[in-house]
PDB file of N, CA and C in Angstrom:
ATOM      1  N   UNK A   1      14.635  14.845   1.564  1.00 61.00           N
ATOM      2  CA  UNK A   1      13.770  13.705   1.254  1.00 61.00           C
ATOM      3  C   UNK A   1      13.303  13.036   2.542  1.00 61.00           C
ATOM      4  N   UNK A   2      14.103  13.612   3.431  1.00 72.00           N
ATOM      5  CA  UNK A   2      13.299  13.164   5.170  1.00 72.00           C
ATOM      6  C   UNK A   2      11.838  12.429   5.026  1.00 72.00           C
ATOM      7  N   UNK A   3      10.970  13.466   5.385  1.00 85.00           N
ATOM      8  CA  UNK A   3       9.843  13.602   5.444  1.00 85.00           C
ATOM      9  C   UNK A   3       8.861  13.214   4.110  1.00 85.00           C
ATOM     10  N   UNK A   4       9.280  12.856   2.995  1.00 93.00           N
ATOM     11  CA  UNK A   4       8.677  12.821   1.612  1.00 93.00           C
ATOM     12  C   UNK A   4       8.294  11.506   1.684  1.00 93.00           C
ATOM     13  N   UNK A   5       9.241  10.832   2.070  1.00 93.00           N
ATOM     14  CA  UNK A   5       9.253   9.395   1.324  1.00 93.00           C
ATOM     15  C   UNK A   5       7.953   8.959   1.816  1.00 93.00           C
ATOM     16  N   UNK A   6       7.826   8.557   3.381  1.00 93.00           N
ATOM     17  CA  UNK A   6       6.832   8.310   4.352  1.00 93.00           C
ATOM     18  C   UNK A   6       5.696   8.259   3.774  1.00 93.00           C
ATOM     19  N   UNK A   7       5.395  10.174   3.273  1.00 95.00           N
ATOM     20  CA  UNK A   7       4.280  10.187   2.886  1.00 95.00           C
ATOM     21  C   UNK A   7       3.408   9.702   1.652  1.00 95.00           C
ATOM     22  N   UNK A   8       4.874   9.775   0.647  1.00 96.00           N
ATOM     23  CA  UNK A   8       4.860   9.357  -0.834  1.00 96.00           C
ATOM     24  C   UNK A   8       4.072   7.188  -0.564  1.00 96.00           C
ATOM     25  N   UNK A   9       4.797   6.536  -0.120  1.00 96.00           N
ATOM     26  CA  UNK A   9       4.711   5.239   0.490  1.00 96.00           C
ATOM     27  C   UNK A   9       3.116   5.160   1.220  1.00 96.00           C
ATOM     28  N   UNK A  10       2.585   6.366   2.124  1.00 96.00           N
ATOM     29  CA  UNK A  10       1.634   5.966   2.185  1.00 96.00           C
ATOM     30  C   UNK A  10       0.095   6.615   1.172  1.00 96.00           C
ATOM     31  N   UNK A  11       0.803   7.170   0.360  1.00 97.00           N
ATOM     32  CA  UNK A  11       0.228   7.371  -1.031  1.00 97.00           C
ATOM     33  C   UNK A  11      -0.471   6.425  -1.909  1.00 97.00           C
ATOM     34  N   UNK A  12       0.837   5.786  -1.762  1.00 97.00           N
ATOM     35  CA  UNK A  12       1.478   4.665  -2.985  1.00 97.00           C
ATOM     36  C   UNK A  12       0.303   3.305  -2.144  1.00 97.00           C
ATOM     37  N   UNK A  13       0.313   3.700  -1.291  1.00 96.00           N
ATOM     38  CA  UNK A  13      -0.431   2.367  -0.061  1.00 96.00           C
ATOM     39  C   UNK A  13      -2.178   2.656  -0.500  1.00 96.00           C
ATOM     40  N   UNK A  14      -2.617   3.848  -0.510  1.00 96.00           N
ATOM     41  CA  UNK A  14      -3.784   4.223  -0.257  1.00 96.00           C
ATOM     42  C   UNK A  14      -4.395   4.090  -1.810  1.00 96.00           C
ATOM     43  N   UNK A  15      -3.918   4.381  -2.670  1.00 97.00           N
ATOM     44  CA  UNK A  15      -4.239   3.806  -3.892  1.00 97.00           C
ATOM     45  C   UNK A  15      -4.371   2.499  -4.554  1.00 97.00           C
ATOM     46  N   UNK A  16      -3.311   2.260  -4.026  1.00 97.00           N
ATOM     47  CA  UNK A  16      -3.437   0.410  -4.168  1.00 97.00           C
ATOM     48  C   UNK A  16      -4.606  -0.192  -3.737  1.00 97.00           C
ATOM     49  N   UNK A  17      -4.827   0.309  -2.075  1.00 96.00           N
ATOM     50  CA  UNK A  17      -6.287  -0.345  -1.615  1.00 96.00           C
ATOM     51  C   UNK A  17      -7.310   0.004  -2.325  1.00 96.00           C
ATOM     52  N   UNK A  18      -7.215   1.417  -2.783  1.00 96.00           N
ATOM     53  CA  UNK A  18      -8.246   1.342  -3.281  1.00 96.00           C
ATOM     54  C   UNK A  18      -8.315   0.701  -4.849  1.00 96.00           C
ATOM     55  N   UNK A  19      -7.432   0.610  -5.328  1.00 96.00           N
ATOM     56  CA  UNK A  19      -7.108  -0.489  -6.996  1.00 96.00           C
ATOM     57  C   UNK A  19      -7.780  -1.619  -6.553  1.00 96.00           C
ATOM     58  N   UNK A  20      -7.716  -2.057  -5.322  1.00 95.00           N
ATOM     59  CA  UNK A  20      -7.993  -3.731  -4.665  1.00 95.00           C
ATOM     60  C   UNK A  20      -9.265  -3.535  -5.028  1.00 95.00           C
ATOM     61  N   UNK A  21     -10.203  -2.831  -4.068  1.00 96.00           N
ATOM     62  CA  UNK A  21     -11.466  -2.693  -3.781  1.00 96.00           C
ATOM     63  C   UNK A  21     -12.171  -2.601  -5.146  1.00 96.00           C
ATOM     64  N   UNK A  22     -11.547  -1.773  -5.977  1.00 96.00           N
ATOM     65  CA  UNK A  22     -12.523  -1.694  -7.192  1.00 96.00           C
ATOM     66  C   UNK A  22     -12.404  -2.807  -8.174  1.00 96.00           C
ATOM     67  N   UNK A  23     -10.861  -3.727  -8.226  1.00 95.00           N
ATOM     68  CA  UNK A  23     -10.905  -4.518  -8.991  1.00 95.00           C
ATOM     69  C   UNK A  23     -11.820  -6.124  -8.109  1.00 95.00           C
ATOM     70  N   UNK A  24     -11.913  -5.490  -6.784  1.00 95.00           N
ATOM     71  CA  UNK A  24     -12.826  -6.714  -6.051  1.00 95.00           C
ATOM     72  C   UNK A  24     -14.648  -6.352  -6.609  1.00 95.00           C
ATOM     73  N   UNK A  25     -14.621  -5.265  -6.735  1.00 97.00           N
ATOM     74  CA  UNK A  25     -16.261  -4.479  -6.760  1.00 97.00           C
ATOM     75  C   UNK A  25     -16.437  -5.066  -8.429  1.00 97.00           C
ATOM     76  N   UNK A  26     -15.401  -5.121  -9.558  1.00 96.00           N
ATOM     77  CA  UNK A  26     -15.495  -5.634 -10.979  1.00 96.00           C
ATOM     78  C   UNK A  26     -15.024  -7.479 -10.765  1.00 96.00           C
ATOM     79  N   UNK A  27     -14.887  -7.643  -9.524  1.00 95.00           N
ATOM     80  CA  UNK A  27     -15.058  -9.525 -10.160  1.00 95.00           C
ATOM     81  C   UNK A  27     -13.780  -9.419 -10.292  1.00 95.00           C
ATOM     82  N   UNK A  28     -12.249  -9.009 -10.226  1.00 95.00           N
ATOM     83  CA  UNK A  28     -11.428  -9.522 -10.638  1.00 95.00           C
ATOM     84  C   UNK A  28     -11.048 -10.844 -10.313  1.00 95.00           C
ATOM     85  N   UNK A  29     -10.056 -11.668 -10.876  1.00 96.00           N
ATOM     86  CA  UNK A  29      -9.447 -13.026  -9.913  1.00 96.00           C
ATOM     87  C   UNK A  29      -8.998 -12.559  -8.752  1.00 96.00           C
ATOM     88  N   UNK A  30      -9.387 -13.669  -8.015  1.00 96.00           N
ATOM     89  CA  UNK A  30      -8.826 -13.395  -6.687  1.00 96.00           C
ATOM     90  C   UNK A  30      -6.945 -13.176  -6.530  1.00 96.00           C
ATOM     91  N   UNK A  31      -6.503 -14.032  -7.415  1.00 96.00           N
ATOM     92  CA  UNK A  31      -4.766 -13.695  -7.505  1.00 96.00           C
ATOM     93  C   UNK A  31      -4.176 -12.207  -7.639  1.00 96.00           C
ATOM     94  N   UNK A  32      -4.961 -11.346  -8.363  1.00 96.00           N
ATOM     95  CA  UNK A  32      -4.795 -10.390  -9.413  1.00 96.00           C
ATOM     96  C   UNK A  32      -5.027  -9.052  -7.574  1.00 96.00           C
ATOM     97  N   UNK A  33      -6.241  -9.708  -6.979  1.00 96.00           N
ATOM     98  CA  UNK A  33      -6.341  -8.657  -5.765  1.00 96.00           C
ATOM     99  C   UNK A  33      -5.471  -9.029  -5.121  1.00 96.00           C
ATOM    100  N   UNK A  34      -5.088 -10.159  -4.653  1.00 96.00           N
ATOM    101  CA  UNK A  34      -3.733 -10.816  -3.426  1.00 96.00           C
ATOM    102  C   UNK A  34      -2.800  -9.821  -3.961  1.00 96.00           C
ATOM    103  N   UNK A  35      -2.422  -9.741  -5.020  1.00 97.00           N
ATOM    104  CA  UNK A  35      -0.901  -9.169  -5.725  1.00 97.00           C
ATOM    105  C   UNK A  35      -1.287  -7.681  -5.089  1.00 97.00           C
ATOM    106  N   UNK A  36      -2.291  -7.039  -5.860  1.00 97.00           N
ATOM    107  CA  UNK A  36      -2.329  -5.582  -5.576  1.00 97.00           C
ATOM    108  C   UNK A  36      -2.775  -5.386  -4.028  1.00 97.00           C
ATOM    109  N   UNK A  37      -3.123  -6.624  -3.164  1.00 95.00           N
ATOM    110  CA  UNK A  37      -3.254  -5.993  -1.490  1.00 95.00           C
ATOM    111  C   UNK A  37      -2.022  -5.904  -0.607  1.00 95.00           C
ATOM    112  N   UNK A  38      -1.397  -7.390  -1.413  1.00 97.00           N
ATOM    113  CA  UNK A  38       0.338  -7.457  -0.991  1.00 97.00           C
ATOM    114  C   UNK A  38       1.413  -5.916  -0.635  1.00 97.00           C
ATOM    115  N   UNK A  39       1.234  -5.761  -2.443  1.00 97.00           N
ATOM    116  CA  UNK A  39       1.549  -4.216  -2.636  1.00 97.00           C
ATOM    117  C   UNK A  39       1.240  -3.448  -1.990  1.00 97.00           C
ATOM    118  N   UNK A  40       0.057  -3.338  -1.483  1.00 97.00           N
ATOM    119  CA  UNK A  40      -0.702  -2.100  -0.899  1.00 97.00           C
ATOM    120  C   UNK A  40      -0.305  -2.164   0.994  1.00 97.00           C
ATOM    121  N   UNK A  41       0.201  -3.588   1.093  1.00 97.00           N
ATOM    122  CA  UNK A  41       0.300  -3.303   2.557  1.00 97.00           C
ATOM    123  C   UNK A  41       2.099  -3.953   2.788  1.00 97.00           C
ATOM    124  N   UNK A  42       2.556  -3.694   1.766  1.00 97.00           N
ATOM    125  CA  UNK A  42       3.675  -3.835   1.636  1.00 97.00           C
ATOM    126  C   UNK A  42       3.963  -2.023   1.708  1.00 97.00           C
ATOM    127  N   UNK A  43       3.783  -1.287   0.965  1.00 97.00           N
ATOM    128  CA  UNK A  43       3.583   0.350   0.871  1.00 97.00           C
ATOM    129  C   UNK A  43       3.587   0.843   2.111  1.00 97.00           C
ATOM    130  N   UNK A  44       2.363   0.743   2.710  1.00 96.00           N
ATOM    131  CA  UNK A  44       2.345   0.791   3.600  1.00 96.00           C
ATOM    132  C   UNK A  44       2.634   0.818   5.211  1.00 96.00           C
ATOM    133  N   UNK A  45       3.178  -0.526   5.106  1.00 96.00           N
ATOM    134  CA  UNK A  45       4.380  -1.393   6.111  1.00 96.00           C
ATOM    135  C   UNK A  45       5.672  -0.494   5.974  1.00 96.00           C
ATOM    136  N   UNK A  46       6.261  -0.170   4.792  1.00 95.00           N
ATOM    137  CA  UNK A  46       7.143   0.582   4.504  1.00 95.00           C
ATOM    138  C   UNK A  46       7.189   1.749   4.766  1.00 95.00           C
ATOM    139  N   UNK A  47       6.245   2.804   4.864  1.00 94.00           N
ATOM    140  CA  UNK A  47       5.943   4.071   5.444  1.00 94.00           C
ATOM    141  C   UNK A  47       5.776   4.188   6.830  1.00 94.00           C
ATOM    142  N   UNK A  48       5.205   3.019   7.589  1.00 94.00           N
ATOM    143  CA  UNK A  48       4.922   3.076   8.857  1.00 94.00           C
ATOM    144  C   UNK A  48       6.899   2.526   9.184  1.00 94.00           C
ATOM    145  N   UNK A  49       7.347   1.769   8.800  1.00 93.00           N
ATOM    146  CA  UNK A  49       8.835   1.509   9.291  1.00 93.00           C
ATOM    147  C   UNK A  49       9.616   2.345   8.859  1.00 93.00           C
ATOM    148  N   UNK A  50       9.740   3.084   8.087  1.00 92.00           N
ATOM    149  CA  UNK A  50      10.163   4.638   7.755  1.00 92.00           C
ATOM    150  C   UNK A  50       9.887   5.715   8.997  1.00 92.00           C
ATOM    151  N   UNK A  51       9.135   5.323   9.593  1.00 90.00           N
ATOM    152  CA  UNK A  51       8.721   6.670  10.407  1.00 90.00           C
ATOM    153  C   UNK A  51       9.101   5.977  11.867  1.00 90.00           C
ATOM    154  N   UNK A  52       9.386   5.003  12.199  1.00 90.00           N
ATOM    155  CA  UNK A  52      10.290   4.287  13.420  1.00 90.00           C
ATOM    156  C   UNK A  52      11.282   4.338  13.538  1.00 90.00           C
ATOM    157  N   UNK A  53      11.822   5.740  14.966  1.00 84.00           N
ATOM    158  CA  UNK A  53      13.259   5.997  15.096  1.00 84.00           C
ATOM    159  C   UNK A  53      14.100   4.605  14.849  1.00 84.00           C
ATOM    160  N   UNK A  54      14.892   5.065  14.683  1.00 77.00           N
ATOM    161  CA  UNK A  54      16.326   3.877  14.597  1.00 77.00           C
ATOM    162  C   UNK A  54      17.717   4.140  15.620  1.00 77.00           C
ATOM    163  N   UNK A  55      18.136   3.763  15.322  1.00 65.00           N
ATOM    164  CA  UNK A  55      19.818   4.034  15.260  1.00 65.00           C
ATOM    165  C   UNK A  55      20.530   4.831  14.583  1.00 65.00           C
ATOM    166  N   UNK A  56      20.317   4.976  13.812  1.00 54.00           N
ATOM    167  CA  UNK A  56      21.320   5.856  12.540  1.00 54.00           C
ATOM    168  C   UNK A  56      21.046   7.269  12.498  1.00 54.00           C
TER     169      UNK A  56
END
């Protein structure tokens, strides 16, 4: 699962933005995009700190 997660996370990231964009392109509330950009660069954030040697 090394190598999976990373990519899975920035999957999970790249869809979201684009969920944002289209529910921005249909007028959604602005709350409704905050939540799904959060997510999306929360995903994201998570794949990129996944892939930063550590310690362990």
């Amino acid at each position: 699962m090394g190598a999976v997660l990373p990519v899975l996370l920035f999957a999970l990231g790249g869809v979201l933005i684009g969920g944002a964009w289209s529910l921005h392109r249909q007028g959604a509330p602005r709350g409704a995009l905050l939540i799904v950009g959060a997510l999306a660069l929360l995903a994201t954030a998570g794949g990129v700190l996944y892939l930063v040697p550590g310690d362990g």
